[in-house]
Coordinates of C-alpha atoms and ligand atoms in Angstrom, one line a residue:
M894 CA 0.0 0.0 0.0
S895 CA 1.3 3.4 -0.8
T896 CA 1.8 5.8 2.0
T897 CA 1.1 9.5 2.5
P898 CA 2.6 11.4 -0.5
S899 CA 5.0 13.2 1.8
A900 CA 5.2 12.7 5.5
A901 CA 4.8 16.5 6.0
R902 CA 2.1 17.1 3.4
P903 CA -1.2 15.2 3.8
R904 CA -3.1 14.3 0.7
V905 CA -6.3 16.4 0.6
F906 CA -9.3 15.6 -1.7
S907 CA -12.6 17.5 -2.0
G908 CA -15.2 18.4 -4.6
V909 CA -18.4 20.2 -5.3
Q910 CA -21.2 19.0 -7.7
P911 CA -21.9 21.3 -10.6
T912 CA -25.6 21.0 -10.0
S913 CA -26.3 24.8 -9.9
T914 CA -24.7 28.0 -8.9
L915 CA -22.7 27.6 -5.7
H916 CA -23.8 29.5 -2.6
I917 CA -22.3 31.0 0.4
G918 CA -22.7 27.7 2.3
N919 CA -20.6 25.9 -0.3
Y920 CA -18.1 28.7 0.1
V921 CA -17.6 28.7 3.8
G922 CA -18.3 24.9 4.2
A923 CA -15.9 23.8 1.5
L924 CA -14.1 26.3 -0.9
R925 CA -12.7 28.7 1.6
Q926 CA -11.3 25.9 3.7
W927 CA -9.5 24.6 0.7
V928 CA -7.9 28.0 0.1
E929 CA -6.9 28.4 3.7
Q930 CA -5.3 25.0 3.8
Q931 CA -3.9 24.9 0.3
H932 CA -0.3 25.3 1.3
E933 CA -0.4 22.5 4.0
G934 CA -1.4 19.6 1.8
D935 CA -0.9 17.8 -1.5
N936 CA -4.4 18.8 -2.8
L937 CA -6.8 17.5 -5.4
F938 CA -9.9 19.6 -5.9
C939 CA -12.5 18.0 -8.2
V940 CA -15.6 19.2 -10.0
V941 CA -17.6 16.1 -9.4
D942 CA -19.8 16.1 -12.5
L943 CA -20.7 12.4 -12.3
H944 CA -22.5 13.2 -9.0
A945 CA -24.7 15.7 -10.9
L946 CA -26.4 12.8 -12.9
T947 CA -28.3 11.2 -10.0
V948 CA -31.7 12.6 -11.1
P949 CA -32.0 11.7 -14.8
E950 CA -35.0 14.0 -15.4
E951 CA -32.9 17.0 -14.4
I952 CA -29.9 16.2 -16.7
D953 CA -29.2 19.0 -19.2
P954 CA -26.1 18.0 -21.1
E955 CA -25.2 21.4 -22.5
G956 CA -26.0 23.1 -19.2
L957 CA -23.9 20.6 -17.3
R958 CA -20.8 21.2 -19.5
E959 CA -21.2 24.9 -18.8
A960 CA -21.8 24.4 -15.1
V961 CA -18.6 22.3 -14.9
R962 CA -16.6 25.2 -16.4
S963 CA -18.3 27.7 -14.1
V964 CA -17.6 25.7 -11.0
A965 CA -13.9 25.2 -12.0
A966 CA -13.6 29.0 -12.6
L967 CA -15.1 29.6 -9.2
Y968 CA -12.4 27.3 -7.6
F969 CA -9.7 29.5 -9.2
A970 CA -11.6 32.7 -8.4
V971 CA -11.8 32.0 -4.7
G972 CA -8.0 31.6 -4.7
I973 CA -7.1 28.0 -5.5
E974 CA -3.7 28.3 -7.1
P975 CA -3.5 26.2 -10.2
D976 CA 0.2 25.4 -10.0
K977 CA 0.0 24.4 -6.3
N978 CA -3.1 22.2 -6.5
T979 CA -4.6 19.6 -8.9
V980 CA -7.9 20.9 -10.1
F981 CA -9.8 18.6 -12.4
V982 CA -13.1 17.3 -13.6
Q983 CA -14.2 13.9 -12.2
S984 CA -15.5 12.5 -15.5
H985 CA -12.1 13.2 -17.1
V986 CA -10.5 10.5 -14.9
R987 CA -12.2 7.2 -15.8
E988 CA -10.9 5.3 -12.8
H989 CA -13.6 7.0 -10.6
T990 CA -16.3 4.9 -12.3
E991 CA -14.2 1.7 -12.4
L992 CA -13.5 1.9 -8.6
T993 CA -17.1 2.7 -7.9
W994 CA -18.1 -0.7 -9.5
L995 CA -15.5 -2.6 -7.5
L996 CA -16.6 -0.9 -4.3
N997 CA -20.3 -1.5 -5.1
C998 CA -19.5 -5.2 -5.0
V999 CA -18.4 -4.9 -1.3
T1000 CA -21.1 -2.5 -0.2
P1001 CA -24.0 -3.8 1.9
L1002 CA -27.2 -2.3 0.6
G1003 CA -28.4 -1.5 4.1
W1004 CA -25.4 0.9 4.6
L1005 CA -26.7 3.0 1.7
Y1006 CA -30.4 3.0 2.7
R1007 CA -29.3 4.5 6.1
M1008 CA -27.7 7.7 4.5
T1009 CA -29.7 10.7 5.6
Q1010 CA -29.0 12.6 2.4
F1011 CA -30.5 9.7 0.4
K1012 CA -33.6 9.6 2.6
A1013 CA -34.0 13.4 2.2
K1014 CA -33.4 13.5 -1.5
S1015 CA -35.6 10.4 -2.3
E1016 CA -38.5 11.5 -0.1
G1017 CA -41.7 12.2 -2.1
R1018 CA -40.2 11.0 -5.4
E1019 CA -42.3 8.5 -7.4
S1020 CA -39.2 6.9 -8.8
V1021 CA -35.7 6.9 -7.3
G1022 CA -32.7 6.1 -9.5
T1023 CA -30.0 3.7 -8.5
G1024 CA -27.5 6.6 -8.8
L1025 CA -29.1 8.5 -6.0
L1026 CA -28.7 5.5 -3.7
D1027 CA -25.2 4.8 -5.0
Y1028 CA -23.9 8.4 -4.7
P1029 CA -21.9 7.7 -1.5
V1030 CA -20.1 4.8 -3.1
L1031 CA -19.0 7.1 -6.0
M1032 CA -17.9 9.6 -3.3
A1033 CA -15.9 6.9 -1.5
A1034 CA -14.2 6.0 -4.8
D1035 CA -13.3 9.7 -5.4
I1036 CA -11.6 9.8 -2.0
L1037 CA -10.0 6.4 -1.9
L1038 CA -8.6 6.6 -5.4
Y1039 CA -6.1 9.3 -4.2
D1040 CA -5.0 7.8 -0.8
T1041 CA -6.6 10.8 0.8
D1042 CA -5.8 11.8 4.4
R1043 CA -8.2 14.7 4.7
V1044 CA -11.5 15.7 3.2
P1045 CA -12.5 19.3 4.0
V1046 CA -16.3 19.5 3.8
G1047 CA -19.4 21.0 5.5
D1048 CA -21.0 18.9 8.1
D1049 CA -23.8 17.4 5.8
Q1050 CA -21.0 15.3 4.3
V1051 CA -19.6 13.8 7.5
Q1052 CA -21.8 10.7 7.3
H1053 CA -20.6 10.0 3.8
I1054 CA -17.0 10.2 4.9
E1055 CA -17.8 7.8 7.7
L1056 CA -19.2 5.4 5.1
T1057 CA -16.0 5.8 3.1
R1058 CA -14.0 4.8 6.1
D1059 CA -16.3 1.8 6.7
L1060 CA -16.0 0.7 3.1
A1061 CA -12.2 1.0 3.1
T1062 CA -12.0 -1.0 6.3
R1063 CA -14.3 -3.7 4.9
F1064 CA -12.3 -3.9 1.6
N1065 CA -9.0 -4.1 3.5
H1066 CA -10.4 -6.8 5.7
L1067 CA -11.6 -8.8 2.7
F1068 CA -8.7 -8.3 0.3
G1069 CA -5.7 -7.1 2.4
E1070 CA -4.5 -3.6 3.2
T1071 CA -5.3 -1.5 0.1
F1072 CA -6.9 1.7 1.1
K1073 CA -6.0 4.5 3.6
L1074 CA -8.7 5.7 5.9
P1075 CA -9.5 9.4 5.3
K1076 CA -10.8 11.9 7.9
A1077 CA -13.4 14.7 7.4
V1078 CA -12.2 18.2 8.3
L1079 CA -14.8 20.8 9.2
P1080 CA -14.5 24.5 9.0
R1081 CA -14.0 26.5 12.3
F1082 CA -17.1 28.5 11.5
G1083 CA -20.0 27.9 9.1
A1084 CA -20.0 24.1 8.9
R1085 CA -23.8 24.3 8.2
I1086 CA -25.3 27.5 6.8
M1087 CA -29.1 27.3 6.8
G1088 CA -31.7 28.6 4.2
L1089 CA -32.5 32.3 4.5
D1090 CA -36.2 31.6 3.8
D1091 CA -36.3 28.6 6.2
P1092 CA -33.5 28.4 8.8
E1093 CA -34.6 24.8 9.6
V1094 CA -33.2 23.5 6.3
K1095 CA -29.6 23.5 5.1
M1096 CA -28.9 26.1 2.4
S1097 CA -28.8 24.0 -0.7
K1098 CA -28.1 24.5 -4.4
S1099 CA -31.1 22.4 -5.4
I1100 CA -33.5 24.5 -3.3
A1101 CA -31.9 27.7 -4.4
A1102 CA -32.5 26.8 -8.1
K1103 CA -36.3 26.7 -7.3
V1104 CA -36.9 29.1 -4.4
D1105 CA -35.9 32.8 -4.7
G1106 CA -34.5 34.2 -1.5
H1107 CA -33.3 30.8 -0.2
A1108 CA -29.6 31.3 -0.7
I1109 CA -26.9 33.9 -1.4
N1110 CA -25.3 32.7 -4.6
L1111 CA -21.7 33.4 -5.2
L1112 CA -22.5 35.1 -8.5
D1113 CA -25.4 37.3 -7.2
D1114 CA -25.1 41.0 -7.6
E1115 CA -25.6 43.4 -4.6
K1116 CA -29.2 44.0 -5.4
R1117 CA -30.1 40.3 -5.2
V1118 CA -27.9 39.8 -2.1
R1119 CA -29.6 42.7 -0.4
K1120 CA -33.1 41.5 -1.3
A1121 CA -32.4 37.9 -0.1
V1122 CA -30.8 39.0 3.2
M1123 CA -33.3 41.8 4.0
A1124 CA -36.1 39.2 3.5
A1125 CA -34.4 36.5 5.6
V1126 CA -36.7 35.0 8.2
T1127 CA -36.1 36.3 11.8
D1128 CA -38.7 36.8 14.5
S1129 CA -40.5 39.7 16.2
G1130 CA -37.9 40.2 19.0
R1131 CA -34.5 41.9 19.2
E1132 CA -32.4 39.1 20.6
L1133 CA -28.9 39.2 19.1
R1134 CA -27.0 36.9 21.5
F1135 CA -26.2 33.8 19.6
E1136 CA -27.2 31.3 22.3
H1137 CA -30.6 32.9 22.8
A1138 CA -31.4 33.9 19.3
S1139 CA -34.0 32.3 17.1
P1140 CA -32.8 30.0 14.2
G1141 CA -33.0 32.7 11.5
V1142 CA -31.1 35.2 13.5
R1143 CA -28.5 32.6 14.6
N1144 CA -28.0 31.8 10.9
L1145 CA -27.4 35.5 10.0
L1146 CA -24.9 35.7 12.9
A1147 CA -23.2 32.5 11.8
I1148 CA -22.8 33.9 8.2
Y1149 CA -21.4 37.2 9.6
Q1150 CA -19.0 35.2 11.8
A1151 CA -18.0 32.9 9.0
L1152 CA -17.2 35.8 6.7
T1153 CA -15.4 38.0 9.2
G1154 CA -13.7 35.2 11.2
R1155 CA -14.3 37.2 14.4
P1156 CA -15.3 35.6 17.7
M1157 CA -19.0 35.6 18.5
P1158 CA -18.7 37.6 21.8
E1159 CA -17.0 40.4 19.8
I1160 CA -19.8 40.4 17.2
E1161 CA -22.4 40.4 20.0
A1162 CA -20.7 43.4 21.6
E1163 CA -20.6 45.2 18.3
L1164 CA -24.3 44.6 17.7
E1165 CA -25.4 45.4 21.2
G1166 CA -28.6 47.5 21.1
A1167 CA -28.9 47.1 17.4
G1168 CA -32.0 45.7 15.7
Y1169 CA -32.3 42.9 13.1
G1170 CA -32.2 45.5 10.3
Q1171 CA -28.7 46.6 11.3
L1172 CA -27.5 42.9 11.5
K1173 CA -28.9 42.3 8.0
K1174 CA -27.1 45.4 6.6
A1175 CA -23.9 44.3 8.3
V1176 CA -24.3 40.8 6.7
V1177 CA -24.9 42.4 3.2
G1178 CA -21.7 44.4 3.7
V1179 CA -19.4 41.4 4.5
V1180 CA -21.0 39.3 1.8
M1181 CA -20.3 41.9 -0.8
D1182 CA -16.8 42.4 0.5
T1183 CA -16.3 38.7 -0.2
L1184 CA -18.2 38.4 -3.5
T1185 CA -17.0 41.6 -5.4
P1186 CA -13.4 40.6 -5.9
L1187 CA -14.3 36.9 -6.3
Q1188 CA -16.7 37.8 -9.1
Q1189 CA -14.1 39.9 -10.9
R1190 CA -11.6 37.0 -10.9
Y1191 CA -14.4 34.6 -12.0
R1192 CA -15.1 36.7 -15.1
E1193 CA -11.5 36.7 -16.0
F1194 CA -11.3 32.9 -15.9
M1195 CA -14.6 32.5 -17.7
D1196 CA -13.4 34.9 -20.5
D1197 CA -10.3 32.9 -21.1
R1198 CA -11.8 29.5 -21.9
A1199 CA -8.8 28.1 -23.6
E1200 CA -6.7 28.7 -20.5
L1201 CA -9.4 27.3 -18.2
D1202 CA -9.6 24.1 -20.4
R1203 CA -5.8 23.9 -20.4
L1204 CA -5.7 24.1 -16.6
L1205 CA -8.4 21.4 -16.3
A1206 CA -6.6 19.1 -18.8
D1207 CA -3.4 19.5 -16.9
G1208 CA -5.1 18.7 -13.6
A1209 CA -6.8 15.6 -15.1
E1210 CA -3.4 14.3 -16.3
R1211 CA -1.9 14.6 -12.9
A1212 CA -4.9 13.1 -11.1
A1213 CA -5.1 10.2 -13.6
A1214 CA -1.4 9.3 -12.9
I1215 CA -2.2 8.8 -9.2
A1216 CA -5.6 7.1 -9.9
A1217 CA -3.9 4.6 -12.3
R1218 CA -1.4 3.5 -9.6
T1219 CA -4.2 3.0 -7.0
M1220 CA -6.3 1.0 -9.5
E1221 CA -3.4 -1.4 -10.2
R1222 CA -3.3 -2.2 -6.5
V1223 CA -7.1 -2.6 -6.3
R1224 CA -7.4 -4.8 -9.4
A1225 CA -4.5 -7.0 -8.1
A1226 CA -6.2 -7.3 -4.7
M1227 CA -9.5 -8.4 -6.3
G1228 CA -8.0 -10.6 -9.0
V1229 CA -9.3 -8.6 -12.0
G1230 CA -7.6 -6.6 -14.8
Ligands
AQP845 N1 -25.4 24.9 3.8 C1 -24.1 24.5 3.8 N2 -23.3 25.0 4.8 C2 -22.0 24.6 4.9 N3 -21.4 23.8 3.9 C3 -22.2 23.3 2.9 N4 -22.0 22.5 1.9 C4 -23.1 22.3 1.1 N5 -24.1 23.0 1.7 C5 -23.6 23.7 2.8 C6 -20.7 21.9 1.6 O1 -20.4 22.3 0.2 C7 -19.7 21.2 -0.4 C8 -20.3 20.9 -1.7 O2 -21.4 20.1 -1.6 P1 -22.0 19.3 -2.9 O3 -22.2 20.2 -4.1 O4 -21.1 18.1 -3.2 O5 -23.3 18.8 -2.4 P2 -24.2 19.2 -1.2 O6 -23.5 19.0 0.1 O7 -25.4 18.4 -1.3 O8 -24.4 20.7 -1.5 P3 -25.8 21.4 -1.8 O9 -25.5 22.9 -2.0 O10 -26.8 21.1 -0.8 O11 -26.1 20.9 -3.2 P4 -27.3 20.1 -3.8 O12 -28.6 20.8 -3.5 O13 -27.0 20.0 -5.3 O14 -27.3 18.7 -3.1 C9 -19.7 20.1 0.6 O15 -18.4 20.0 1.2 C10 -20.8 20.4 1.5 O16 -20.6 19.8 2.8

């Protein structure tokens, strides 16, 4: 079994699905962590387009291709440095699907039915595709393919990382030491940002695509941000201490904290005596401080498509070289190939 790429530099893998425009939850839960930690690890950041196919009725081939580019441009726009990280598109490295099949063959069905995201996403659907159920196995393949040590994610993905560890353990038990066991890494602040319209549900791309005012999208202009934040659900009181606040106010405070990086007591002191209107204005301010430069860089990457494609092709080549070595090991362990 291969070891950590370098004793001092852990292997990091993470990704986002190009299902729709990314939101501020994806930013603080995932992307910003990647940027903050990019000099500590040997990093692979993937646009996980195969994960975006789990609901066949919603597949739009041209839209998906465009969304892949847009998400990749956002990775670079938030500050991921192309020469220090491997940024690539999942479907460009075929080993992800091959490893998924091999892992499927050692995955007890009951483990997949227990996943809370599967339960939530399949609820109320007349027909549920196998892909939706199998999504965590594809995610396990993504991670295990690269001998990953750390997976920086928001807390909705922790259960999937636990499943990845269980699968790796089961595989190693059945076929001998093959996979390394990865760990989830959560952000200090903002591991779960909630919907502005409904602070009881996680801010989510799929809801944002259908419900105006649910999310702050990374490509929203100031007018849209202001409209969504000013309409965010709060309550009829004035409680601005995090511990005592209602879920909607807590969520706004959490966004403010995540984007400023300041301790909550300091924020509470700053807002003492203020009303919710003032909190919302402060949130709009820090959101725009984050989004304005990010959107400028995003446009530069989107305008130079040849360069973006070149960066992604280069990333795929580097990722494929690692994936090929892992698959040799896995095939040998299982007696195929
Ligand atoms: N609300 C959130 N708060 C903090 N982190 C979040 N993440 C997602 N939502 C929040 C983190 O963003 C990364 C990307 O996730 P994904 O695209 O692979 O799928 P997801 O977790 O299912 O994200 P969405 O936005 O809810 O997308 P849809 O609606 O398409 O399923 C992950 O690290 C996730 O933890």
